[in-house]
Each structure stands twice: as C-alpha cells, then as structure tokens.
Short mmCIF file of C-alpha atoms in Angstrom, two decimals:
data_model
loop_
_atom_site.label_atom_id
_atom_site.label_comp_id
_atom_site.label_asym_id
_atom_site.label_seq_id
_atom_site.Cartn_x
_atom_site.Cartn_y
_atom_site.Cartn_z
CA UNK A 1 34.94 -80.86 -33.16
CA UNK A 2 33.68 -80.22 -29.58
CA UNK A 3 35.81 -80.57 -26.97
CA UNK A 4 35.16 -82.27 -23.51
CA UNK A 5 33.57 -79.60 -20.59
CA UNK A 6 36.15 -77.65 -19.25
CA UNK A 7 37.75 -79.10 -15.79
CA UNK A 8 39.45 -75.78 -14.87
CA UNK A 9 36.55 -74.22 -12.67
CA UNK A 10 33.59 -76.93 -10.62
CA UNK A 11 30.58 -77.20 -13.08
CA UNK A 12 27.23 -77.23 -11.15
CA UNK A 13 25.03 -79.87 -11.88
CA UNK A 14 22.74 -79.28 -14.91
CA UNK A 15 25.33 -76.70 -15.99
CA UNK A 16 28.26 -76.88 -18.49
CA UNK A 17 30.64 -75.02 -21.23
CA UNK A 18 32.01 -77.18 -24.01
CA UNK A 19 34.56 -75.07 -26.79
CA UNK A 20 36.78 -75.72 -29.23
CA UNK A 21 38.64 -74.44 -31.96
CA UNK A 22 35.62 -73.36 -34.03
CA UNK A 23 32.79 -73.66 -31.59
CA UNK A 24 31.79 -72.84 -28.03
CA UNK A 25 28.45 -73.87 -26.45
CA UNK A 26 26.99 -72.70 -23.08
CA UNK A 27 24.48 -75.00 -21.04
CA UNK A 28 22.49 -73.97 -18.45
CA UNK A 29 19.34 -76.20 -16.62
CA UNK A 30 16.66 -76.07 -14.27
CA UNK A 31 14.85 -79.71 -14.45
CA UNK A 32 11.14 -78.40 -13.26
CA UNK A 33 11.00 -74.90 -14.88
CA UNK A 34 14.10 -74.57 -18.47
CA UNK A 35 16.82 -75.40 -20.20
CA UNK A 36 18.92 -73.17 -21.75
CA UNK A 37 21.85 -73.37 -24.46
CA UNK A 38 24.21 -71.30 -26.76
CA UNK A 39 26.16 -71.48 -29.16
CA UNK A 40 28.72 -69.05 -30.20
CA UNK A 41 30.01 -70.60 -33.63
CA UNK A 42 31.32 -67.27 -35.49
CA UNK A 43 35.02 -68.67 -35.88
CA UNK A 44 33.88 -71.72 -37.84
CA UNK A 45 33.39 -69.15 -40.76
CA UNK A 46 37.02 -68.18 -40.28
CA UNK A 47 39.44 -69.03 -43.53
CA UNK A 48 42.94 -70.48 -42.80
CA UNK A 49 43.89 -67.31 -43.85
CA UNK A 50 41.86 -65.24 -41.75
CA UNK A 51 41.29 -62.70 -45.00
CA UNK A 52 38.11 -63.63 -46.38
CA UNK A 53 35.95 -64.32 -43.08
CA UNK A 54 32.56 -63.90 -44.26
CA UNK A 55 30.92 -63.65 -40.74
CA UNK A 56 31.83 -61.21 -37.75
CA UNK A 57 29.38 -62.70 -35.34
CA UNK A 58 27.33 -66.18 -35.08
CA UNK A 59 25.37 -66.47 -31.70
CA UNK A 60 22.16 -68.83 -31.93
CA UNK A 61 20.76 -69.10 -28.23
CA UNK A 62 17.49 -71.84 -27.12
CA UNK A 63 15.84 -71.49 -24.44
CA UNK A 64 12.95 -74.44 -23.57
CA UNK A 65 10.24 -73.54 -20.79
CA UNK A 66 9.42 -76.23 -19.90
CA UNK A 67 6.46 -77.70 -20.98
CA UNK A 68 6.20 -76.75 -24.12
CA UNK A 69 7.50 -73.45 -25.60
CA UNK A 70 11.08 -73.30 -27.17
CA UNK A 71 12.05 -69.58 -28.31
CA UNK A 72 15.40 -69.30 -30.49
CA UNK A 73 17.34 -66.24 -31.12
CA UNK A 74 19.65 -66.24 -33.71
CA UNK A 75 22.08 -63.49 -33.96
CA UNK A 76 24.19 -62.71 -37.21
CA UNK A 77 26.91 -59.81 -38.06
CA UNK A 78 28.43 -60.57 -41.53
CA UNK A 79 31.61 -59.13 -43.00
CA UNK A 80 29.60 -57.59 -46.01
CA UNK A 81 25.88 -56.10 -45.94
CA UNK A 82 25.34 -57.85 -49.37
CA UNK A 83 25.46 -61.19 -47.76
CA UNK A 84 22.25 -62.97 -47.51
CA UNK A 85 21.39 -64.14 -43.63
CA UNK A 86 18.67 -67.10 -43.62
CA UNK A 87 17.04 -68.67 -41.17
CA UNK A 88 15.57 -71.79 -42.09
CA UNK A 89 13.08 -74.92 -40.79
CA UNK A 90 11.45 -77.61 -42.57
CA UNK A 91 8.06 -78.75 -41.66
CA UNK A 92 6.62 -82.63 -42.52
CA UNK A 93 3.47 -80.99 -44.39
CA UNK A 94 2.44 -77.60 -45.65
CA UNK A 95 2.09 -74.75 -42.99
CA UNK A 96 -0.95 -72.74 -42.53
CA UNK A 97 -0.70 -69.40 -41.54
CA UNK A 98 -2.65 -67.10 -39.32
CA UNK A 99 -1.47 -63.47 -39.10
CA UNK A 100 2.17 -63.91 -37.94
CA UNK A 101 1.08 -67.77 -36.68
CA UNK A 102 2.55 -70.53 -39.04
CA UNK A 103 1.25 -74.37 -37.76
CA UNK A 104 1.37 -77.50 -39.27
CA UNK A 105 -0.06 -81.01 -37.98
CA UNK A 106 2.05 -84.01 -36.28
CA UNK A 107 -0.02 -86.72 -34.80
CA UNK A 108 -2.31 -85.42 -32.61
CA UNK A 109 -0.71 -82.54 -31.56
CA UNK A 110 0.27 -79.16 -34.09
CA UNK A 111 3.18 -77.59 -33.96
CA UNK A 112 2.68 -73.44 -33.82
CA UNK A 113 5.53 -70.75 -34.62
CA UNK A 114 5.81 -67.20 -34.74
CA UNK A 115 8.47 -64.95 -36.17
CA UNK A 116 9.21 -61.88 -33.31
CA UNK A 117 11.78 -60.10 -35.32
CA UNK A 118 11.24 -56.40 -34.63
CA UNK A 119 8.95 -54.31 -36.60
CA UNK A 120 10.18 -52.62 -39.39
CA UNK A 121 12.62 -55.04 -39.46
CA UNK A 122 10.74 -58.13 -40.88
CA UNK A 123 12.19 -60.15 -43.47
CA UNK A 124 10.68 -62.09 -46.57
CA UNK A 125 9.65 -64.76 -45.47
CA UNK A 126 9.13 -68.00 -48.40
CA UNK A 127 7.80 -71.19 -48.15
CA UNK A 128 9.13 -74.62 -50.72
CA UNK A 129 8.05 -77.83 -51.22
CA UNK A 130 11.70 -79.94 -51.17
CA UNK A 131 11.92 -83.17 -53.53
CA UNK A 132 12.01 -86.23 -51.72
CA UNK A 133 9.27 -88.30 -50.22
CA UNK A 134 7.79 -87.87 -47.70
CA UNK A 135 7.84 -84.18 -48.91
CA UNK A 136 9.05 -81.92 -46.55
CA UNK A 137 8.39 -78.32 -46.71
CA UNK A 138 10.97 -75.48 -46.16
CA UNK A 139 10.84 -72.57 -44.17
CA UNK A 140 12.74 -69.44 -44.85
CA UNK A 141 12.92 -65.83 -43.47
CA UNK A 142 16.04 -64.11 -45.53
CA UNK A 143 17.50 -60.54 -44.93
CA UNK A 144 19.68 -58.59 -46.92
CA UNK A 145 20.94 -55.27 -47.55
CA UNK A 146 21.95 -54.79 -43.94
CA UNK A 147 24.93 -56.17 -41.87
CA UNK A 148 23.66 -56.78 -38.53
CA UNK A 149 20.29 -59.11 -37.84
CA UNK A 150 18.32 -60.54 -35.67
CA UNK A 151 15.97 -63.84 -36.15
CA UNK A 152 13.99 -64.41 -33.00
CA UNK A 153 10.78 -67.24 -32.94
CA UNK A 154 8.57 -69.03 -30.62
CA UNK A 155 7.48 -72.51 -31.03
CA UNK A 156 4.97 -74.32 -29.30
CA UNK A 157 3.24 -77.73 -29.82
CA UNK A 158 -0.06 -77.51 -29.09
CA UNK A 159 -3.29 -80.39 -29.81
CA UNK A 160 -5.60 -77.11 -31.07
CA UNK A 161 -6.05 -74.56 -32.53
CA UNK A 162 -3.60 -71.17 -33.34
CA UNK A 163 -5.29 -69.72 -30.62
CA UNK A 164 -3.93 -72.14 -27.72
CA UNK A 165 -0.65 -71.00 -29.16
CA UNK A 166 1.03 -68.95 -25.72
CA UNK A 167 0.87 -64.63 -25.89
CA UNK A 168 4.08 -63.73 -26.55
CA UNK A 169 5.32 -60.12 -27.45
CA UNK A 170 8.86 -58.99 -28.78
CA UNK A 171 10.86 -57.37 -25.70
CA UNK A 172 13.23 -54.47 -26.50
CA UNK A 173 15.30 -53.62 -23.10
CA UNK A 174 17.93 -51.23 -25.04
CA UNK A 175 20.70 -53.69 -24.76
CA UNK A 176 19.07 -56.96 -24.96
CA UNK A 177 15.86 -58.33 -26.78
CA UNK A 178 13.73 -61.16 -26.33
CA UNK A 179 10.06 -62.67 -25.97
CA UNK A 180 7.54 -62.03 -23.06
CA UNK A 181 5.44 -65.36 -23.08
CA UNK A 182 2.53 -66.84 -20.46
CA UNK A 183 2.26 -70.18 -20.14
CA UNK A 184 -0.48 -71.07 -17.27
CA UNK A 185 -0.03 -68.91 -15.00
CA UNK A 186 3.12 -67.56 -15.34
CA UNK A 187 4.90 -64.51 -17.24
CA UNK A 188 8.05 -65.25 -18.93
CA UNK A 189 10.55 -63.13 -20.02
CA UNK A 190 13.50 -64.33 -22.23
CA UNK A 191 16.16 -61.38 -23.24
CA UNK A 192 18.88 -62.08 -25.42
CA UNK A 193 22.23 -59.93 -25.43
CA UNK A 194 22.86 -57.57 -28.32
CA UNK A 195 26.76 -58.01 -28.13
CA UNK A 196 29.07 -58.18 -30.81
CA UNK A 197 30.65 -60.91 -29.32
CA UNK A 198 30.34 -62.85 -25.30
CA UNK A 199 30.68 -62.91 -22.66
CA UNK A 200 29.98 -59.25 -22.21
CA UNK A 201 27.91 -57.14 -19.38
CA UNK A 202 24.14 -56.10 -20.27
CA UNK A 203 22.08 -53.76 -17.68
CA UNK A 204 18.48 -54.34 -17.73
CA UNK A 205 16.04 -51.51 -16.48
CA UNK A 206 12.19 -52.75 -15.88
CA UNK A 207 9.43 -50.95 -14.96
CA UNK A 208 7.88 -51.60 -11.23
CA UNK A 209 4.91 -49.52 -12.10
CA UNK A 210 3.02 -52.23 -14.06
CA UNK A 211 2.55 -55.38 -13.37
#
C-alpha cells in the first residue's frame, strides 16, 4: 500500500514523494511543458525472510512531454543472471512494424513506439494474440543471460503515418542514459540514472561545440 505524501519537508505545488513499505514513487510537474514520475518498487520482491529476494533493483521512470510523447525507462538488476526480465504492453489490434517503429490504430489517431535499448544490447522481441474478445495483442521484449538491463521506449500518438512519429536517438552520458527527441521546435533530452539504487549523484558532461 502507498502511503500519504510525506509532511516532513513543504512539497511544491505539482511536486510530491509518496513511499511505503514496499514502494516509493517520485512526482515531479510542469503543467505547460512535462510530467515526470518514478517508481522505485525493488523491495516489493523482498521475501519475509529476506533470503530468496529475486530482484536487487526495480526503478521504472515516465516522463510525458507534453503534447504527446511519453518515454519510459525501466531499470532491472536481478539476484540471478538466469532470471528472465520482460517488458511487456498490449495493443487493441495487431502492430505493424517499420524498422524499429511498431504502430497500431485507435480511432483516428495511431499510436507509434520504439524500443531505444542500446545496441548490441537488444532483446527478442515477440508479439501474441491473447484469448479474450476484443483480442488484444501482447507485446514483449525479454532478456536473459545477463543480470543488469535496461528497457527504454518512446511512444507517441500520432493521426499518420510512422514517419510523423518524433526523431529520437538513444543518449549514453557515461552515468545516465536516455532519449534525445524533437517535438516542434524543440530538442529534448531525457537521461535516466544508471544507479544501483536512489537517490544517488550523476555528473553529466555535454558538448558546447555542437548544437
């Protein structure tokens, strides 16, 4: 269970930290440009015990620029390399994919994503029709044979085709990783923490010779 926001410190408006026993989530807002969240939920994988904890680390962070591209970066340290990591969506229809572009129809509008997990370090990727009706398709990148991973995707509803679908680029800044996106006339750039658990201190070094 979540507990209430903490009363300890003065929350700023559109800001907040909620944590429990199991869970903790972060919440961070700007009403005309993001919204950001995370959610550190490692110690829900914790036995009574606290012998046969099959995950070290659980950090999945979303960040929404506002209007319309969501990029989530799931981060996952298990307590043995055999175990399978999976990160998984279900789409209302079959997905068509374009390159690295999956999309799939909803109304008038499609809804794009792309996988940005670092080269070299792509997972297989499978795609299931679930029973049920309507039937809902399921979406699943799955790594294994490594202990440490890293699931990071951009989503964006769009009303054509893959190529309205915002440039975005995986970011690599040594300590942190993310997604460079444009959307209009602005650059984004979203980087993630590679910590082993938070809060923690990241240094970022960018170039000022490009643009």
């Amino acid at each position: 269970m979540i507990g209430a926001p903490g009363t300890s410190l003065p929350i700023p408006r559109g800001q907040g930290v909620w944590s429990g026993p199991d869970i903790g989530i972060r919440r961070t807002e700007s009403a005309a440009a993001y919204a950001y969240a995370m959610a550190d939920f490692a110690r829900a994988y914790v036995t009574p015990d606290g012998l046969r904890n099959s995950v070290k680390t659980a950090v999945r962070q979303i960040l929404f620029l506002r209007p319309g591209i969501v990029i989530v970066h799931d981060r996952a340290r298990t307590a043995n390399a055999a175990v399978k990591q999976i990160f998984n969506c279900n789409f209302p229809g079959l997905p068509s994919r374009t390159g690295d572009v999956f999309s799939v129809a909803k109304g008038a509008s499609k809804l794009f994503m792309k996988s940005l997990a670092p080269s070299g370090a792509a997972p297989a990727i499978a795609i299931a029709a679930t029973a049920g009706n309507p039937v809902i398709f399921n979406y699943q990148e799955t790594f294994s044979g490594s202990a440490d991973h890293t699931f990071l995707h951009v989503f964006q509803a769009a009303s054509k085709d893959s190529a309205a679908m915002a440039q975005t680029t995986y970011v690599d800044a040594g300590d942190a990783e993310g997604a460079e996106a444009r959307q209009g006339d602005t650059n984004w750039v979203a980087v993630f923490p590679k910590l082993d658990s938070l809060p923690g201190t990241v240094h970022y070094a960018f170039s000022q010779s490009g643009p």
